[in-house]
mmCIF file of C-alpha atoms in Angstrom:
data_model
loop_
_atom_site.group_PDB
_atom_site.id
_atom_site.type_symbol
_atom_site.label_atom_id
_atom_site.label_comp_id
_atom_site.label_asym_id
_atom_site.label_seq_id
_atom_site.Cartn_x
_atom_site.Cartn_y
_atom_site.Cartn_z
ATOM 1 C CA MET A 1 5.828 -135.586 -156.534
ATOM 2 C CA ASP A 2 2.340 -134.103 -156.195
ATOM 3 C CA THR A 3 3.283 -131.057 -158.269
ATOM 4 C CA PHE A 4 4.934 -133.209 -160.920
ATOM 5 C CA LEU A 5 1.881 -135.472 -161.372
ATOM 6 C CA LYS A 6 -0.457 -132.482 -161.405
ATOM 7 C CA GLN A 7 1.564 -130.787 -164.130
ATOM 8 C CA LEU A 8 1.827 -134.061 -166.018
ATOM 9 C CA ILE A 9 -1.980 -134.260 -166.148
ATOM 10 C CA ASN A 10 -2.141 -130.614 -167.233
ATOM 11 C CA GLY A 11 0.451 -131.337 -169.908
ATOM 12 C CA LEU A 12 -1.448 -134.357 -171.212
ATOM 13 C CA SER A 13 -4.615 -132.273 -171.414
ATOM 14 C CA LEU A 14 -2.957 -129.389 -173.268
ATOM 15 C CA GLY A 15 -0.844 -131.724 -175.405
ATOM 16 C CA SER A 16 -3.914 -133.669 -176.512
ATOM 17 C CA ILE A 17 -5.404 -130.455 -177.901
ATOM 18 C CA TYR A 18 -2.143 -129.536 -179.638
ATOM 19 C CA ALA A 19 -2.052 -133.038 -181.145
ATOM 20 C CA LEU A 20 -5.584 -132.713 -182.563
ATOM 21 C CA ILE A 21 -4.723 -129.421 -184.234
ATOM 22 C CA ALA A 22 -1.297 -130.656 -185.385
ATOM 23 C CA LEU A 23 -2.938 -133.583 -187.171
ATOM 24 C CA GLY A 24 -4.625 -131.148 -189.545
ATOM 25 C CA TYR A 25 -1.295 -129.511 -190.380
ATOM 26 C CA THR A 26 0.508 -132.792 -190.958
ATOM 27 C CA MET A 27 -2.258 -134.437 -193.019
ATOM 28 C CA VAL A 28 -2.579 -131.505 -195.411
ATOM 29 C CA TYR A 29 1.191 -131.145 -195.730
ATOM 30 C CA GLY A 30 1.579 -134.876 -196.309
ATOM 31 C CA ILE A 31 -0.651 -134.708 -199.381
ATOM 32 C CA VAL A 32 -0.350 -131.251 -200.978
ATOM 33 C CA LYS A 33 2.866 -130.014 -199.262
ATOM 34 C CA LEU A 34 1.018 -126.953 -197.941
ATOM 35 C CA ILE A 35 1.440 -125.396 -194.491
ATOM 36 C CA ASN A 36 -2.153 -124.345 -193.834
ATOM 37 C CA PHE A 37 -1.610 -121.455 -191.436
ATOM 38 C CA ALA A 38 -5.369 -120.791 -191.440
ATOM 39 C CA HIS A 39 -5.841 -124.047 -189.534
ATOM 40 C CA GLY A 40 -5.653 -122.357 -186.130
ATOM 41 C CA ASP A 41 -8.431 -119.989 -187.145
ATOM 42 C CA VAL A 42 -10.576 -122.914 -188.255
ATOM 43 C CA MET A 43 -10.174 -124.053 -184.643
ATOM 44 C CA MET A 44 -11.358 -120.600 -183.547
ATOM 45 C CA ILE A 45 -14.487 -120.931 -185.715
ATOM 46 C CA GLY A 46 -15.120 -124.279 -184.045
ATOM 47 C CA ALA A 47 -14.821 -122.680 -180.602
ATOM 48 C CA TYR A 48 -17.322 -119.943 -181.497
ATOM 49 C CA THR A 49 -19.728 -122.496 -182.964
ATOM 50 C CA GLY A 50 -19.515 -124.477 -179.738
ATOM 51 C CA TYR A 51 -20.069 -121.258 -177.770
ATOM 52 C CA PHE A 52 -23.368 -120.468 -179.501
ATOM 53 C CA VAL A 53 -24.578 -124.065 -179.244
ATOM 54 C CA LEU A 54 -23.780 -124.210 -175.524
ATOM 55 C CA LYS A 55 -25.581 -120.901 -175.029
ATOM 56 C CA ALA A 56 -28.642 -122.459 -176.668
ATOM 57 C CA PHE A 57 -28.553 -125.899 -175.004
ATOM 58 C CA GLY A 58 -26.784 -125.046 -171.754
ATOM 59 C CA ALA A 59 -23.461 -126.281 -170.376
ATOM 60 C CA THR A 60 -24.640 -129.862 -169.895
ATOM 61 C CA PRO A 61 -23.254 -133.160 -171.218
ATOM 62 C CA PHE A 62 -25.885 -133.082 -173.982
ATOM 63 C CA GLY A 63 -25.062 -129.458 -174.770
ATOM 64 C CA LEU A 64 -21.360 -130.310 -174.959
ATOM 65 C CA PHE A 65 -22.094 -133.219 -177.279
ATOM 66 C CA MET A 66 -24.159 -130.948 -179.552
ATOM 67 C CA ALA A 67 -21.355 -128.364 -179.449
ATOM 68 C CA PHE A 68 -18.888 -131.021 -180.668
ATOM 69 C CA VAL A 69 -21.182 -132.075 -183.495
ATOM 70 C CA ALA A 70 -21.997 -128.527 -184.611
ATOM 71 C CA SER A 71 -18.339 -127.436 -184.473
ATOM 72 C CA MET A 72 -17.194 -130.427 -186.511
ATOM 73 C CA VAL A 73 -19.880 -129.864 -189.158
ATOM 74 C CA MET A 74 -19.218 -126.128 -189.346
ATOM 75 C CA CYS A 75 -15.461 -126.588 -189.672
ATOM 76 C CA ALA A 76 -15.922 -129.318 -192.288
ATOM 77 C CA ILE A 77 -18.064 -127.009 -194.447
ATOM 78 C CA LEU A 78 -15.627 -124.131 -193.956
ATOM 79 C CA SER A 79 -12.685 -126.325 -194.979
ATOM 80 C CA LEU A 80 -14.451 -127.334 -198.197
ATOM 81 C CA VAL A 81 -15.015 -123.676 -199.088
ATOM 82 C CA ILE A 82 -11.411 -122.711 -198.288
ATOM 83 C CA GLU A 83 -9.923 -125.641 -200.192
ATOM 84 C CA ARG A 84 -12.128 -125.135 -203.243
ATOM 85 C CA CYS A 85 -11.842 -121.351 -203.473
ATOM 86 C CA ALA A 86 -8.371 -120.567 -202.117
ATOM 87 C CA TYR A 87 -6.077 -123.583 -202.406
ATOM 88 C CA ARG A 88 -7.252 -125.696 -205.346
ATOM 89 C CA PRO A 89 -6.690 -122.961 -207.991
ATOM 90 C CA LEU A 90 -3.089 -122.644 -206.754
ATOM 91 C CA ARG A 91 -2.289 -126.344 -206.534
ATOM 92 C CA ASN A 92 0.165 -126.250 -209.440
ATOM 93 C CA ALA A 93 1.521 -122.801 -208.579
ATOM 94 C CA PRO A 94 4.794 -122.257 -206.673
ATOM 95 C CA ARG A 95 4.515 -123.176 -202.990
ATOM 96 C CA LEU A 96 5.163 -119.589 -201.928
ATOM 97 C CA ASN A 97 1.881 -118.555 -203.567
ATOM 98 C CA SER A 98 -0.060 -121.124 -201.528
ATOM 99 C CA LEU A 99 1.743 -120.103 -198.348
ATOM 100 C CA ILE A 100 0.860 -116.430 -198.832
ATOM 101 C CA THR A 101 -2.730 -117.441 -199.584
ATOM 102 C CA ALA A 102 -2.892 -119.445 -196.347
ATOM 103 C CA ILE A 103 -1.757 -116.384 -194.379
ATOM 104 C CA ALA A 104 -4.356 -114.274 -196.221
ATOM 105 C CA VAL A 105 -7.120 -116.766 -195.369
ATOM 106 C CA GLU A 106 -6.005 -116.642 -191.724
ATOM 107 C CA LEU A 107 -6.316 -112.843 -191.649
ATOM 108 C CA ILE A 108 -9.659 -112.927 -193.457
ATOM 109 C CA LEU A 109 -11.154 -115.334 -190.927
ATOM 110 C CA GLN A 110 -9.886 -113.326 -187.960
ATOM 111 C CA ASN A 111 -11.138 -109.986 -189.249
ATOM 112 C CA LEU A 112 -14.417 -111.427 -190.514
ATOM 113 C CA MET A 113 -15.213 -112.649 -187.015
ATOM 114 C CA ARG A 114 -14.243 -109.262 -185.583
ATOM 115 C CA VAL A 115 -16.743 -107.372 -187.762
ATOM 116 C CA LEU A 116 -19.656 -109.806 -187.538
ATOM 117 C CA PRO A 117 -22.323 -108.131 -185.359
ATOM 118 C CA PHE A 118 -23.083 -111.290 -183.371
ATOM 119 C CA VAL A 119 -19.385 -111.965 -182.643
ATOM 120 C CA GLY A 120 -17.360 -108.762 -182.403
ATOM 121 C CA PRO A 121 -13.773 -108.158 -181.265
ATOM 122 C CA ASN A 122 -14.345 -108.431 -177.506
ATOM 123 C CA PRO A 123 -13.484 -111.641 -175.616
ATOM 124 C CA ARG A 124 -16.335 -113.805 -174.355
ATOM 125 C CA GLU A 125 -16.534 -116.293 -171.536
ATOM 126 C CA PHE A 126 -17.017 -119.821 -172.831
ATOM 127 C CA PRO A 127 -19.795 -121.777 -171.057
ATOM 128 C CA THR A 128 -18.405 -124.756 -169.171
ATOM 129 C CA MET A 129 -19.844 -127.448 -166.968
ATOM 130 C CA PRO A 130 -19.370 -127.125 -163.194
ATOM 131 C CA SER A 131 -15.880 -128.303 -162.310
ATOM 132 C CA LYS A 132 -15.481 -131.500 -160.322
ATOM 133 C CA VAL A 133 -12.164 -132.876 -159.126
ATOM 134 C CA PHE A 134 -11.494 -136.595 -158.819
ATOM 135 C CA THR A 135 -8.684 -137.634 -156.483
ATOM 136 C CA LEU A 136 -6.857 -140.952 -156.401
ATOM 137 C CA ARG A 137 -5.807 -141.775 -152.836
ATOM 138 C CA THR A 138 -3.477 -144.518 -151.677
ATOM 139 C CA ALA A 139 -2.218 -145.690 -148.292
ATOM 140 C CA SER A 140 1.080 -143.909 -148.914
ATOM 141 C CA TYR A 141 -0.662 -140.734 -150.065
ATOM 142 C CA PRO A 142 -3.906 -140.375 -148.086
ATOM 143 C CA GLU A 143 -4.140 -136.703 -149.092
ATOM 144 C CA GLY A 144 -4.319 -137.756 -152.743
ATOM 145 C CA LEU A 145 -1.760 -139.001 -155.261
ATOM 146 C CA ILE A 146 -3.380 -137.676 -158.449
ATOM 147 C CA SER A 147 -6.140 -135.115 -158.889
ATOM 148 C CA ILE A 148 -7.874 -134.603 -162.218
ATOM 149 C CA SER A 149 -10.886 -132.465 -163.090
ATOM 150 C CA ASN A 150 -13.869 -133.555 -165.157
ATOM 151 C CA ILE A 151 -12.874 -131.047 -167.860
ATOM 152 C CA GLN A 152 -9.392 -132.570 -168.131
ATOM 153 C CA LEU A 153 -10.902 -136.048 -168.311
ATOM 154 C CA ILE A 154 -13.197 -134.963 -171.146
ATOM 155 C CA VAL A 155 -10.298 -133.346 -173.021
ATOM 156 C CA ILE A 156 -7.966 -136.350 -172.716
ATOM 157 C CA ILE A 157 -10.603 -139.026 -173.419
ATOM 158 C CA ALA A 158 -12.223 -137.142 -176.330
ATOM 159 C CA SER A 159 -8.815 -136.465 -177.905
ATOM 160 C CA ALA A 160 -7.754 -140.100 -177.541
ATOM 161 C CA VAL A 161 -11.003 -141.353 -179.089
ATOM 162 C CA LEU A 162 -10.717 -138.968 -182.050
ATOM 163 C CA MET A 163 -7.090 -140.006 -182.652
ATOM 164 C CA LEU A 164 -8.046 -143.688 -182.584
ATOM 165 C CA VAL A 165 -10.868 -143.037 -185.059
ATOM 166 C CA LEU A 166 -8.451 -141.149 -187.326
ATOM 167 C CA ASN A 167 -5.934 -144.001 -187.121
ATOM 168 C CA TYR A 168 -8.663 -146.463 -188.132
ATOM 169 C CA VAL A 169 -9.786 -144.271 -191.046
ATOM 170 C CA ILE A 170 -6.254 -143.881 -192.399
ATOM 171 C CA ASN A 171 -5.153 -147.489 -192.033
ATOM 172 C CA TYR A 172 -8.296 -149.582 -192.508
ATOM 173 C CA THR A 173 -10.664 -147.773 -194.886
ATOM 174 C CA LYS A 174 -10.781 -147.221 -198.635
ATOM 175 C CA THR A 175 -10.632 -143.457 -198.094
ATOM 176 C CA GLY A 176 -7.523 -143.839 -195.962
ATOM 177 C CA LYS A 177 -5.887 -145.994 -198.612
ATOM 178 C CA ALA A 178 -6.630 -143.295 -201.201
ATOM 179 C CA MET A 179 -5.148 -140.636 -198.910
ATOM 180 C CA ARG A 180 -1.962 -142.649 -198.471
ATOM 181 C CA ALA A 181 -1.729 -143.278 -202.204
ATOM 182 C CA VAL A 182 -2.133 -139.599 -203.103
ATOM 183 C CA SER A 183 0.407 -138.662 -200.437
ATOM 184 C CA HIS A 184 2.925 -141.118 -201.942
ATOM 185 C CA ASP A 185 2.424 -140.216 -205.613
ATOM 186 C CA MET A 186 -0.373 -137.921 -206.746
ATOM 187 C CA GLY A 187 0.180 -138.514 -210.459
ATOM 188 C CA ALA A 188 0.270 -142.288 -210.251
ATOM 189 C CA SER A 189 -2.796 -142.303 -207.993
ATOM 190 C CA SER A 190 -4.727 -140.320 -210.578
ATOM 191 C CA LEU A 191 -3.744 -142.794 -213.312
ATOM 192 C CA MET A 192 -4.926 -145.669 -211.092
ATOM 193 C CA GLY A 193 -8.410 -144.166 -210.811
ATOM 194 C CA VAL A 194 -8.133 -142.311 -207.491
ATOM 195 C CA SER A 195 -10.014 -139.004 -207.470
ATOM 196 C CA VAL A 196 -7.247 -136.670 -206.360
ATOM 197 C CA ASN A 197 -9.475 -133.618 -205.871
ATOM 198 C CA ARG A 198 -11.962 -135.593 -203.801
ATOM 199 C CA THR A 199 -9.217 -137.156 -201.679
ATOM 200 C CA ILE A 200 -7.570 -133.810 -200.976
ATOM 201 C CA ALA A 201 -10.938 -132.286 -200.068
ATOM 202 C CA ILE A 202 -11.617 -135.178 -197.657
ATOM 203 C CA THR A 203 -8.191 -134.646 -196.093
ATOM 204 C CA PHE A 204 -8.998 -130.983 -195.461
ATOM 205 C CA VAL A 205 -12.374 -131.976 -194.007
ATOM 206 C CA ILE A 206 -10.896 -134.545 -191.622
ATOM 207 C CA GLY A 207 -8.209 -132.142 -190.429
ATOM 208 C CA SER A 208 -10.763 -129.368 -189.903
ATOM 209 C CA VAL A 209 -13.154 -131.687 -188.065
ATOM 210 C CA LEU A 210 -10.349 -132.436 -185.613
ATOM 211 C CA ALA A 211 -9.590 -128.707 -185.345
ATOM 212 C CA GLY A 212 -13.253 -127.987 -184.592
ATOM 213 C CA ALA A 213 -13.231 -130.546 -181.797
ATOM 214 C CA GLY A 214 -9.936 -129.112 -180.592
ATOM 215 C CA GLY A 215 -11.480 -125.631 -180.500
ATOM 216 C CA VAL A 216 -14.291 -126.781 -178.197
ATOM 217 C CA LEU A 217 -11.846 -128.680 -175.973
ATOM 218 C CA TYR A 218 -9.413 -125.752 -175.802
ATOM 219 C CA ALA A 219 -12.197 -123.302 -174.941
ATOM 220 C CA SER A 220 -13.507 -125.711 -172.294
ATOM 221 C CA ALA A 221 -10.065 -125.939 -170.685
ATOM 222 C CA TYR A 222 -9.323 -122.209 -171.054
ATOM 223 C CA PRO A 223 -12.815 -120.648 -171.055
ATOM 224 C CA GLN A 224 -12.313 -117.401 -172.940
ATOM 225 C CA ILE A 225 -12.691 -116.954 -176.674
ATOM 226 C CA ASP A 226 -11.921 -114.118 -179.085
ATOM 227 C CA PRO A 227 -11.309 -113.834 -182.860
ATOM 228 C CA THR A 228 -7.526 -114.156 -182.489
ATOM 229 C CA MET A 229 -7.577 -117.094 -180.050
ATOM 230 C CA GLY A 230 -6.531 -119.613 -182.712
ATOM 231 C CA TYR A 231 -3.241 -117.945 -183.587
ATOM 232 C CA ILE A 232 -1.050 -119.095 -180.671
ATOM 233 C CA PRO A 233 -2.492 -122.652 -180.354
ATOM 234 C CA GLY A 234 -2.242 -123.007 -184.124
ATOM 235 C CA LEU A 235 1.375 -121.881 -184.111
ATOM 236 C CA LYS A 236 2.242 -124.265 -181.279
ATOM 237 C CA ALA A 237 0.439 -127.092 -183.027
ATOM 238 C CA PHE A 238 2.647 -126.383 -186.058
ATOM 239 C CA VAL A 239 5.672 -126.652 -183.761
ATOM 240 C CA ALA A 240 4.275 -129.975 -182.503
ATOM 241 C CA ALA A 241 3.837 -131.212 -186.081
ATOM 242 C CA VAL A 242 7.442 -130.298 -186.925
ATOM 243 C CA LEU A 243 8.653 -131.860 -183.668
ATOM 244 C CA GLY A 244 6.966 -135.168 -184.461
ATOM 245 C CA GLY A 245 7.786 -135.026 -188.159
ATOM 246 C CA ILE A 246 5.546 -133.013 -190.457
ATOM 247 C CA GLY A 247 3.682 -135.409 -192.707
ATOM 248 C CA SER A 248 3.677 -138.165 -190.073
ATOM 249 C CA VAL A 249 0.324 -138.742 -188.331
ATOM 250 C CA PRO A 250 1.821 -140.653 -185.341
ATOM 251 C CA GLY A 251 4.500 -137.974 -185.166
ATOM 252 C CA ALA A 252 1.886 -135.219 -184.832
ATOM 253 C CA MET A 253 0.233 -137.086 -181.957
ATOM 254 C CA ILE A 254 3.525 -137.656 -180.129
ATOM 255 C CA GLY A 255 4.773 -134.138 -180.854
ATOM 256 C CA GLY A 256 1.589 -132.540 -179.530
ATOM 257 C CA VAL A 257 1.652 -134.467 -176.268
ATOM 258 C CA MET A 258 5.378 -133.838 -175.793
ATOM 259 C CA LEU A 259 5.023 -130.105 -176.421
ATOM 260 C CA GLY A 260 2.099 -129.846 -173.993
ATOM 261 C CA ILE A 261 4.038 -131.595 -171.242
ATOM 262 C CA ILE A 262 7.196 -129.540 -171.864
ATOM 263 C CA GLU A 263 5.200 -126.300 -171.778
ATOM 264 C CA THR A 264 3.391 -127.065 -168.522
ATOM 265 C CA MET A 265 6.569 -128.310 -166.849
ATOM 266 C CA ALA A 266 8.338 -125.092 -167.867
ATOM 267 C CA LYS A 267 5.528 -123.044 -166.325
ATOM 268 C CA ALA A 268 5.683 -125.067 -163.096
ATOM 269 C CA TYR A 269 9.434 -125.320 -162.561
ATOM 270 C CA LEU A 270 10.818 -122.275 -164.398
ATOM 271 C CA SER A 271 8.437 -119.425 -165.179
ATOM 272 C CA SER A 272 5.284 -118.962 -167.233
ATOM 273 C CA GLN A 273 7.107 -116.140 -169.017
ATOM 274 C CA TYR A 274 9.585 -118.647 -170.476
ATOM 275 C CA ALA A 275 7.043 -121.253 -171.618
ATOM 276 C CA ASP A 276 6.384 -119.775 -175.062
ATOM 277 C CA ALA A 277 10.075 -119.074 -175.667
ATOM 278 C CA ILE A 278 10.898 -122.689 -174.834
ATOM 279 C CA SER A 279 8.188 -123.949 -177.202
ATOM 280 C CA TYR A 280 9.543 -121.944 -180.117
ATOM 281 C CA SER A 281 13.136 -122.796 -179.211
ATOM 282 C CA ILE A 282 12.193 -126.456 -179.642
ATOM 283 C CA LEU A 283 11.221 -125.674 -183.245
ATOM 284 C CA ILE A 284 14.624 -124.117 -183.936
ATOM 285 C CA ILE A 285 16.511 -126.967 -182.256
ATOM 286 C CA ILE A 286 14.572 -129.651 -184.142
ATOM 287 C CA LEU A 287 15.167 -127.896 -187.468
ATOM 288 C CA LEU A 288 18.893 -127.714 -186.700
ATOM 289 C CA VAL A 289 19.407 -131.193 -185.239
ATOM 290 C CA LYS A 290 16.755 -133.370 -186.904
ATOM 291 C CA PRO A 291 14.936 -131.435 -189.633
ATOM 292 C CA ALA A 292 12.687 -134.389 -190.483
ATOM 293 C CA GLY A 293 11.338 -134.549 -186.903
ATOM 294 C CA LEU A 294 11.198 -137.460 -184.496
ATOM 295 C CA LEU A 295 9.226 -139.773 -186.804
ATOM 296 C CA GLY A 296 9.754 -137.985 -190.113
ATOM 297 C CA LYS A 297 11.523 -139.587 -193.035
ATOM 298 C CA LYS A 298 14.453 -138.084 -194.855
ATOM 299 C CA THR A 299 13.744 -137.270 -198.468
ATOM 300 C CA SER A 300 16.247 -136.933 -201.265
ATOM 301 C CA VAL A 301 15.821 -134.491 -204.112
ATOM 302 C CA LYS A 302 17.342 -135.265 -207.517
ATOM 303 C CA VAL A 303 19.006 -132.366 -209.290
#
């Protein structure tokens, strides 16, 4: 029981990060039908931005707050540049062209960080606050029923807050209404006065802001960063997006949390060597059994 609850907390923490990153995939795909494989490397840029801010301000609550802000701003600016220079010129091109471009952007970001003199290819230890463990004790379990660290609390609470803010933006703001309209019918939205280019750019910004926050949270939970650190989390976040239903915002949240819990349970009860294989097997199974994902909608194509 103790091991199960401990791994459940670990899974919620990891799954919350996957969900934040998966939201960027699913939002962009929902509007422009593009799998932005550079999204994981945007998360990596966010982690490095947080690293330099924490080095300047110290690993304190204020320093962590400033790291969040700086990472979100940096990733938002980067997403605007990528969308404007790499993706917008190819918007009406075949999807394969955009997909290849996304892979190229991913490689450019990784190798750019490797050659920058103040970054370099070597891993760095991410500054983190001193770890504190909070234990819930009951009469039946005086030794402690649930233990959770302050880092895990920050990860879970920050992720939940950001998801609630995103849900509010999408469902209750004018910008969110424009995003939903463009996702439903880009041509009709343009005729109704919606600025399609502006809406798509905002979608990229929101997804990258969440990725920046996810980068800081991931580096706080697993305190080592390097230029290729975004590849595996980004790939697993894509699996989470497909699991929940790519294009569905609630699906990305549910898929991320589910994948995190499945991965940590596999490490605890099977072997850490099988965890990645199980994660990618889920992608294959979902594509075979329910290609639209858990909350995805089936689409029909007229021929």
